[in-house]
Coordinates of C-alpha atoms (C1' of nucleotides) in Angstrom, one line a residue:
Chain A
M1 CA -14.5 -13.7 -11.9
S2 CA -14.2 -14.7 -8.3
E3 CA -15.2 -12.1 -5.8
R4 CA -12.2 -13.2 -3.7
D5 CA -8.8 -13.0 -5.4
A6 CA -6.0 -12.8 -2.9
P7 CA -3.1 -12.1 -5.0
G8 CA -5.1 -9.3 -7.2
T9 CA -6.5 -7.8 -3.8
R10 CA -3.1 -7.5 -2.7
E11 CA -1.7 -5.8 -6.1
K12 CA -4.6 -3.2 -5.8
L13 CA -3.5 -2.1 -2.4
L14 CA 0.0 -1.9 -3.6
M15 CA -0.7 0.2 -6.5
A16 CA -3.3 2.4 -5.0
A17 CA -0.7 2.9 -2.0
F18 CA 2.1 3.8 -4.7
E19 CA -0.3 6.6 -6.0
E20 CA -1.2 7.8 -2.6
I21 CA 1.9 8.1 -1.4
H22 CA 3.2 9.6 -4.6
L23 CA 0.5 12.4 -4.1
H24 CA 0.7 12.8 -0.3
G25 CA 3.8 11.2 1.0
F26 CA 3.9 8.0 3.5
Q27 CA 2.9 10.1 6.5
G28 CA 0.2 11.7 4.6
L29 CA -1.0 8.1 3.4
R30 CA -4.5 7.6 5.1
I31 CA -5.8 4.0 5.3
D32 CA -9.2 5.1 5.0
R33 CA -8.9 6.9 1.8
L34 CA -7.0 3.9 0.4
L35 CA -9.7 1.5 1.3
E36 CA -12.3 4.1 -0.1
K37 CA -10.2 4.1 -3.4
T38 CA -10.0 0.5 -3.6
G39 CA -13.3 -0.3 -2.5
L40 CA -12.0 -2.5 0.1
T41 CA -12.3 -2.4 3.8
K42 CA -10.2 -2.5 6.7
G43 CA -10.7 -6.5 7.2
A44 CA -9.0 -6.8 3.7
F45 CA -6.3 -4.4 4.0
Y46 CA -5.2 -5.9 7.6
H47 CA -5.5 -9.3 6.2
H48 CA -2.8 -8.7 3.6
F49 CA -0.5 -6.0 5.7
K50 CA 0.4 -6.5 9.0
S51 CA 0.6 -2.6 9.4
K52 CA 0.7 0.6 7.2
K53 CA 4.6 0.6 7.5
A54 CA 4.6 -2.9 6.4
L55 CA 2.7 -1.7 3.3
G56 CA 5.1 1.2 2.8
Y57 CA 8.0 -1.4 2.8
A58 CA 6.0 -3.7 0.4
V59 CA 5.8 -0.2 -2.1
V60 CA 9.2 0.1 -1.8
D61 CA 10.3 -3.4 -2.5
E62 CA 8.0 -4.3 -5.0
V63 CA 6.7 -1.2 -7.0
I64 CA 9.5 1.6 -6.7
A65 CA 12.6 -0.7 -6.9
R66 CA 11.2 -2.5 -10.0
M67 CA 10.2 1.0 -11.5
I68 CA 14.2 2.2 -11.4
H69 CA 15.1 -1.3 -12.4
D70 CA 13.0 -0.9 -15.8
L71 CA 13.7 2.7 -16.4
W72 CA 17.4 2.7 -15.6
L73 CA 19.2 -0.7 -15.0
E74 CA 17.5 -3.0 -17.5
P75 CA 18.4 -0.4 -20.4
L76 CA 22.2 -0.1 -19.3
Q77 CA 22.5 -3.7 -19.3
Q78 CA 22.8 -4.2 -22.9
S79 CA 24.1 -0.9 -23.9
A80 CA 27.0 0.1 -26.3
D81 CA 27.7 3.6 -25.3
P82 CA 26.4 4.4 -21.9
I83 CA 26.5 8.0 -22.2
D84 CA 24.0 7.6 -25.2
T85 CA 21.8 5.2 -22.9
I86 CA 21.8 7.7 -20.1
G87 CA 20.9 10.4 -22.6
T88 CA 17.9 8.5 -24.1
A89 CA 16.9 7.3 -20.4
L90 CA 16.9 11.0 -19.4
S91 CA 14.7 12.3 -22.2
R92 CA 12.4 9.4 -22.2
K93 CA 11.4 10.3 -18.5
T94 CA 9.1 13.2 -19.5
D95 CA 7.6 11.3 -22.2
I96 CA 6.8 8.1 -20.3
L97 CA 5.8 9.4 -17.0
G98 CA 4.1 12.7 -18.3
E99 CA 4.0 16.1 -16.7
D100 CA 1.2 14.8 -13.8
F101 CA 3.7 12.3 -12.7
V102 CA 7.0 14.5 -12.9
V103 CA 5.4 17.5 -10.9
L104 CA 4.6 15.0 -8.3
G105 CA 8.6 14.5 -7.8
C106 CA 10.4 11.3 -8.1
P107 CA 8.9 8.4 -6.0
L108 CA 12.3 7.3 -5.1
N109 CA 13.6 10.4 -3.8
N110 CA 10.3 11.6 -2.4
L111 CA 10.1 8.7 0.2
A112 CA 13.9 8.7 0.6
Q113 CA 13.5 12.6 1.8
E114 CA 10.7 12.2 3.9
M115 CA 11.3 8.8 5.4
S116 CA 15.0 8.4 5.8
P117 CA 15.0 10.6 9.2
V118 CA 12.1 9.0 10.4
D119 CA 12.4 5.4 10.1
E120 CA 15.7 3.4 9.4
G121 CA 14.1 0.6 7.8
F122 CA 12.9 2.9 5.2
R123 CA 16.2 4.4 4.9
Q124 CA 18.2 1.1 4.6
K125 CA 16.0 0.0 1.9
L126 CA 15.8 3.2 -0.2
Q127 CA 19.7 3.2 0.2
T128 CA 20.0 0.0 -1.5
I129 CA 18.0 1.1 -4.4
F130 CA 20.2 4.2 -4.6
E131 CA 23.5 2.1 -4.3
G132 CA 22.4 -0.2 -7.0
W133 CA 21.4 2.7 -9.3
V134 CA 24.8 4.4 -9.1
R135 CA 26.4 1.2 -9.0
E136 CA 25.1 0.1 -12.3
I137 CA 25.6 3.6 -13.9
G138 CA 29.3 3.2 -12.8
A139 CA 29.9 -0.2 -13.9
A140 CA 28.5 1.1 -17.4
L141 CA 30.9 3.9 -17.3
A142 CA 33.8 1.8 -16.4
E143 CA 33.0 -0.5 -19.4
G144 CA 33.0 2.4 -21.7
Q145 CA 36.4 3.2 -20.2
K146 CA 37.8 -0.3 -21.2
Q147 CA 36.4 0.4 -24.8
G148 CA 38.3 3.6 -25.0
I149 CA 34.8 5.9 -25.6
I150 CA 35.4 7.1 -22.0
R151 CA 38.3 9.1 -20.6
S152 CA 40.4 7.0 -18.4
D153 CA 41.1 9.8 -15.9
I154 CA 37.8 10.0 -14.6
D155 CA 36.2 8.4 -11.5
P156 CA 33.3 6.3 -12.8
A157 CA 31.9 5.8 -9.4
E158 CA 32.0 9.7 -8.6
A159 CA 30.5 10.4 -12.1
A160 CA 27.9 8.0 -11.6
L161 CA 26.8 9.3 -8.3
F162 CA 26.9 13.0 -9.8
V163 CA 24.4 11.8 -12.7
V164 CA 22.0 10.7 -10.3
A165 CA 22.6 13.5 -7.6
S166 CA 21.9 15.9 -10.6
F167 CA 18.7 13.8 -12.0
E168 CA 17.3 13.9 -8.5
G169 CA 18.0 17.5 -8.1
A170 CA 16.5 18.6 -11.1
F171 CA 13.4 16.2 -10.6
S172 CA 13.2 18.2 -7.1
L173 CA 13.2 21.6 -8.5
A174 CA 10.7 20.4 -11.0
K175 CA 8.5 19.5 -8.4
N176 CA 8.7 22.4 -6.2
A177 CA 8.3 24.7 -9.6
Q178 CA 5.2 22.4 -10.6
S179 CA 6.9 22.3 -14.1
V180 CA 8.8 19.9 -16.2
R181 CA 11.1 22.8 -17.3
A182 CA 13.7 22.3 -14.6
L183 CA 13.9 18.6 -15.3
E184 CA 14.3 19.3 -19.1
I185 CA 17.0 21.9 -18.5
G186 CA 18.8 19.7 -16.0
E187 CA 18.6 17.0 -18.4
R188 CA 20.3 19.2 -21.0
Q189 CA 23.2 20.3 -18.6
L190 CA 23.6 16.9 -17.2
L191 CA 24.2 15.7 -20.9
R192 CA 26.6 18.6 -21.5
Y193 CA 28.7 17.3 -18.6
L194 CA 28.4 13.7 -19.7
E195 CA 30.1 14.7 -23.2
T196 CA 33.0 16.2 -21.2
L197 CA 33.7 12.5 -19.8
R198 CA 34.7 11.4 -23.6
P199 CA 38.2 11.4 -24.7
Chain B
M1 CA 16.7 39.9 32.9
S2 CA 13.0 40.3 32.6
E3 CA 10.8 37.1 32.6
R4 CA 8.7 38.5 29.8
D5 CA 10.5 39.2 26.8
A6 CA 8.2 39.3 23.6
P7 CA 10.7 39.2 20.9
G8 CA 13.0 36.9 22.7
T9 CA 10.4 34.4 23.1
R10 CA 9.3 34.4 19.5
E11 CA 12.9 34.1 18.5
K12 CA 13.4 31.2 20.7
L13 CA 10.2 29.7 19.3
L14 CA 11.5 30.2 15.7
M15 CA 14.8 28.7 16.0
A16 CA 13.6 25.8 18.2
A17 CA 10.9 25.3 15.7
F18 CA 13.6 25.4 12.6
E19 CA 15.4 22.6 14.4
E20 CA 12.5 20.4 15.1
I21 CA 11.4 20.9 11.3
H22 CA 14.9 20.0 10.3
L23 CA 15.0 17.0 12.6
H24 CA 11.2 15.8 11.6
G25 CA 9.8 17.7 8.9
F26 CA 7.1 20.3 9.3
Q27 CA 4.4 17.6 9.8
G28 CA 6.3 15.8 12.1
L29 CA 6.9 18.9 14.2
R30 CA 4.9 18.7 17.6
I31 CA 3.8 22.1 19.2
D32 CA 4.1 19.9 22.7
R33 CA 7.7 18.8 21.9
L34 CA 8.5 22.3 20.9
L35 CA 7.0 23.7 24.0
E36 CA 8.9 21.2 25.8
K37 CA 12.2 22.2 24.5
T38 CA 11.7 25.8 25.0
G39 CA 10.4 25.7 28.3
L40 CA 7.3 27.7 27.2
T41 CA 3.7 26.9 27.2
K42 CA 0.6 26.8 24.8
G43 CA -0.3 30.2 25.8
A44 CA 2.9 31.9 24.8
F45 CA 3.0 29.9 21.7
Y46 CA -0.4 30.8 20.4
H47 CA 0.1 34.3 21.6
H48 CA 3.0 34.7 19.0
F49 CA 1.7 32.7 16.4
K50 CA -1.7 32.1 15.0
S51 CA -1.2 28.4 14.2
K52 CA 1.0 25.7 13.6
K53 CA 1.3 26.9 9.7
A54 CA 2.1 30.4 10.5
L55 CA 4.9 29.2 12.4
G56 CA 6.3 27.2 9.6
Y57 CA 5.7 30.3 7.4
A58 CA 7.9 32.5 9.5
V59 CA 10.4 29.8 9.7
V60 CA 10.8 29.9 5.9
D61 CA 10.6 33.6 5.6
E62 CA 12.7 34.4 8.4
V63 CA 15.3 31.4 9.1
I64 CA 15.6 29.8 5.9
A65 CA 15.7 32.7 3.5
R66 CA 18.1 34.4 5.3
M67 CA 20.5 31.2 5.6
I68 CA 20.4 31.0 1.8
H69 CA 21.0 34.7 1.4
D70 CA 24.1 34.5 3.9
L71 CA 25.5 31.6 2.5
W72 CA 25.0 31.9 -1.3
L73 CA 23.6 35.3 -2.2
E74 CA 25.8 37.7 0.0
P75 CA 29.3 35.9 -1.4
L76 CA 28.1 36.0 -5.0
Q77 CA 27.5 39.9 -4.8
Q78 CA 31.1 41.2 -4.3
S79 CA 32.7 38.6 -6.5
A80 CA 35.3 39.0 -9.0
D81 CA 35.2 35.2 -10.5
P82 CA 31.7 33.6 -10.0
I83 CA 33.0 30.1 -10.7
D84 CA 35.6 30.5 -7.9
T85 CA 32.8 31.8 -5.5
I86 CA 30.5 29.0 -6.1
G87 CA 33.5 26.8 -5.6
T88 CA 34.3 28.3 -2.4
A89 CA 31.0 28.5 -1.2
L90 CA 30.3 24.9 -1.9
S91 CA 33.1 23.6 -0.2
R92 CA 32.5 25.8 2.9
K93 CA 29.4 24.1 3.5
T94 CA 30.5 21.2 5.1
D95 CA 32.9 22.7 7.1
I96 CA 30.3 25.7 8.4
L97 CA 27.3 23.5 9.0
G98 CA 29.0 20.1 10.2
E99 CA 28.4 16.5 9.6
D100 CA 25.4 16.5 11.9
F101 CA 23.6 19.2 9.8
V102 CA 24.5 17.7 6.7
V103 CA 23.1 14.4 7.2
L104 CA 19.7 15.9 8.1
G105 CA 19.4 17.2 4.4
C106 CA 19.1 20.8 3.2
P107 CA 16.3 22.7 5.3
L108 CA 15.2 24.4 2.0
N109 CA 14.7 21.3 0.1
N110 CA 13.4 19.1 2.8
L111 CA 10.6 21.6 3.4
A112 CA 10.0 22.2 -0.5
Q113 CA 10.0 18.1 -0.9
E114 CA 7.5 17.9 2.1
M115 CA 5.1 20.8 1.7
S116 CA 5.2 21.9 -1.9
P117 CA 2.3 19.2 -2.8
V118 CA 0.3 19.5 0.5
D119 CA 0.3 23.5 0.8
E120 CA 0.5 26.2 -2.0
G121 CA 1.4 28.7 0.5
F122 CA 4.5 26.8 1.5
R123 CA 5.3 26.1 -2.2
Q124 CA 5.1 29.5 -3.4
K125 CA 7.4 30.9 -0.5
L126 CA 10.1 28.3 -1.0
Q127 CA 9.7 28.6 -4.9
T128 CA 10.5 32.4 -4.3
I129 CA 13.7 31.5 -2.7
F130 CA 14.7 29.0 -5.2
E131 CA 14.0 31.4 -8.2
G132 CA 16.1 33.9 -6.2
W133 CA 19.0 31.6 -5.7
V134 CA 19.1 30.6 -9.3
R135 CA 18.7 34.3 -10.3
E136 CA 21.6 35.5 -8.7
I137 CA 24.0 32.7 -9.7
G138 CA 22.7 33.4 -13.2
A139 CA 23.4 37.0 -13.0
A140 CA 26.9 36.3 -11.8
L141 CA 27.4 34.0 -14.4
A142 CA 26.3 36.4 -16.9
E143 CA 28.5 39.3 -15.4
G144 CA 31.6 36.8 -15.8
Q145 CA 30.5 36.2 -19.5
K146 CA 30.8 40.3 -20.1
Q147 CA 34.1 40.0 -18.4
G148 CA 35.0 37.3 -20.9
I149 CA 35.9 34.8 -17.9
I150 CA 32.9 32.6 -18.9
R151 CA 32.2 31.1 -22.3
S152 CA 29.4 33.3 -24.2
D153 CA 28.0 30.2 -25.9
I154 CA 26.2 28.9 -22.6
D155 CA 23.0 30.0 -21.1
P156 CA 23.9 31.5 -17.7
A157 CA 20.1 30.6 -16.4
E158 CA 20.2 27.0 -17.4
A159 CA 23.9 26.5 -16.1
A160 CA 22.7 28.4 -12.7
L161 CA 19.7 26.2 -12.5
F162 CA 21.9 23.1 -12.8
V163 CA 24.4 24.3 -10.2
V164 CA 21.5 24.5 -7.6
A165 CA 19.9 21.2 -8.7
S166 CA 23.2 19.1 -8.5
F167 CA 24.0 20.8 -5.2
E168 CA 20.4 19.8 -3.7
G169 CA 20.6 16.2 -5.4
A170 CA 23.9 15.5 -3.9
F171 CA 22.6 16.8 -0.5
S172 CA 19.7 14.5 -0.9
L173 CA 21.9 11.6 -1.5
A174 CA 24.1 12.5 1.7
K175 CA 21.0 12.7 3.7
N176 CA 19.7 9.4 2.6
A177 CA 23.2 7.7 3.0
Q178 CA 23.8 9.5 6.2
S179 CA 27.1 10.6 5.1
V180 CA 28.8 13.8 3.8
R181 CA 30.7 11.7 1.2
A182 CA 28.0 12.2 -1.6
L183 CA 27.7 15.8 -0.9
E184 CA 31.6 16.2 -1.4
I185 CA 31.5 14.0 -4.5
G186 CA 28.8 16.1 -5.9
E187 CA 30.6 19.2 -5.2
R188 CA 33.8 17.9 -6.9
Q189 CA 31.9 16.9 -9.8
L190 CA 29.8 20.0 -9.9
L191 CA 33.2 22.0 -9.8
R192 CA 34.2 20.0 -12.9
Y193 CA 31.4 20.8 -14.8
L194 CA 32.0 24.5 -13.8
E195 CA 35.4 24.6 -15.3
T196 CA 33.9 23.5 -18.5
L197 CA 32.1 27.1 -18.7
R198 CA 35.3 28.6 -18.8
P199 CA 36.4 29.7 -22.3
Chain C
dA1 C1' -0.7 53.9 42.9
dT2 C1' -3.7 52.3 39.3
dA3 C1' -5.4 50.6 35.3
dC4 C1' -4.6 48.3 31.3
dA5 C1' -3.0 45.6 27.6
dA6 C1' 0.5 42.6 26.4
dA7 C1' 2.4 38.2 27.6
dC8 C1' 1.9 34.4 29.3
dA9 C1' 0.1 29.5 32.1
dG10 C1' -2.2 25.1 31.6
dA11 C1' -6.4 22.2 32.1
dC12 C1' -9.5 21.1 28.6
dT13 C1' -11.8 19.9 23.9
dA14 C1' -12.8 17.8 19.4
dG15 C1' -11.3 15.6 15.3
dT16 C1' -8.6 12.4 13.3
dT17 C1' -6.5 8.0 12.3
dG18 C1' -3.8 3.7 12.8
dG19 C1' -5.4 -0.6 14.3
dT20 C1' -8.3 -4.4 16.8
dC21 C1' -11.9 -7.8 17.3
dT22 C1' -15.8 -10.3 16.3
dG23 C1' -18.4 -12.1 12.8
dT24 C1' -19.6 -13.8 8.0
dT25 C1' -18.5 -15.4 3.2
dT26 C1' -16.0 -17.6 -0.2
dA27 C1' -13.3 -21.5 -2.4
dA28 C1' -11.1 -25.8 -2.3
dA29 C1' -9.9 -30.2 -0.4
dG30 C1' -11.5 -34.6 1.3
Chain D
dC1 C1' -22.0 -32.6 0.7
dT2 C1' -18.8 -31.1 4.6
dT3 C1' -15.2 -29.2 6.9
dT4 C1' -11.9 -25.8 7.1
dA5 C1' -9.1 -22.1 6.9
dA6 C1' -8.2 -17.8 4.1
dA7 C1' -10.2 -14.0 2.8
dC8 C1' -12.9 -10.7 3.7
dA9 C1' -16.8 -7.0 6.3
dG10 C1' -17.3 -3.3 9.6
dA11 C1' -18.2 -1.6 13.9
dC12 C1' -15.5 0.0 17.6
dC13 C1' -11.4 1.6 20.5
dA14 C1' -7.3 4.2 22.2
dA15 C1' -3.7 7.2 21.2
dC16 C1' -2.6 11.4 19.7
dT17 C1' -2.4 16.4 18.6
dA18 C1' -3.4 21.0 17.0
dG19 C1' -6.1 24.3 18.9
dT20 C1' -9.3 26.7 22.7
dC21 C1' -10.5 29.1 26.6
dT22 C1' -10.5 30.9 31.2
dG23 C1' -7.6 32.8 34.3
dT24 C1' -3.2 35.0 36.0
dT25 C1' 1.0 37.8 35.7
dT26 C1' 3.9 41.3 34.3
dG27 C1' 5.5 45.6 32.2
dT28 C1' 4.3 50.6 31.5
dA29 C1' 2.0 54.7 30.7
dT30 C1' -0.5 58.1 33.3

DNA sequence: ATACAAACAGACTAGTTGGTCTGTTTAAAG
DNA sequence: CTTTAAACAGACCAACTAGTCTGTTTGTAT
């Protein structure tokens, strides 16, 4: 148990920063509060991160990107039926994340809404994540078309974007209403839409 | 042409504040920049508004609420076919508002995402607007059911929430992508969903 | 004309916050 | 055991910004 643990300290700052950003947004993130929360000091922080913005970028690259990957992209990889996979991915959200998490909004979309007009670097990083997300769903739908379990007259890329858009929209409404209800309704109606993609 | 025009000055501040909030968010709104933009001074501002927050509340109540009303609620009132009305309302957005407006995001959703976790007063005001919006679409769909032009086995309230959620979600993606494309795709797929509500 | 209150003008203040800078401690190599 | 650089500690700084406060101007009622 060494007192000095560079990778551990960095990770602690990253995770605490993710929580604080989820709670207050990036601009609402206070370095002092972060240090109080982690029990660290300015010296430690600025040793690991060049600036507050650099911390934000790291949260996007290392925390949020991985989260989307684990919850959405990974399950879609080995999937027989994309519609089923999306359906279970959707319904699992509320269970895994919990109501307290949900009413804070989607971390990806929160940051995108807040920072994309303010900082081009944030925007590009977040856009990359969105694009990858849509691309993978689109690919899964296209694969479904090949297998004949999805109608051939729909555009997989457009349908994929709609899935992400609807999900994020319902998440937004849930956040503002401070209730998971909107997200649940959104999921139900989104599944209804997805079923219309079957032959 | 009087120099002193209280209602005019207030209106000028309101509209400029709306633009600045649309550009930078409420927390990114700078009073000094607002005054520079309007050619007014601190004295004028704090004569008309008790605080920055009071200005924000006024923008929500008087600018954003009216905007939703004019673009969504009004058209739905005298409407024979709600699905058609929603469809034209959707497609008109890009035309009326223009690309420059669209890539800044939906003013309502922007503010909701930013402020609902930060300030309960904002959250409640914005929630009231969202609820009214969903309620009116739901009422139009229910009326459509009565007339037999919409399936009776769907829940109008849930479908209405999904319409708003999808629209806002697509708007969000468009904002982050800095392109109207996502919004157009979202509209197209949303219309596809809406058509499945017909008998 | 005069009084008076509303409508401003603008210098100044106080609190906040990201970032810096000097100095100290730990770990690991030689 | 020394040495050296990474890993901290924490006081301090400088910039920014909402809000205040005193004073001035304008419209208007009497």
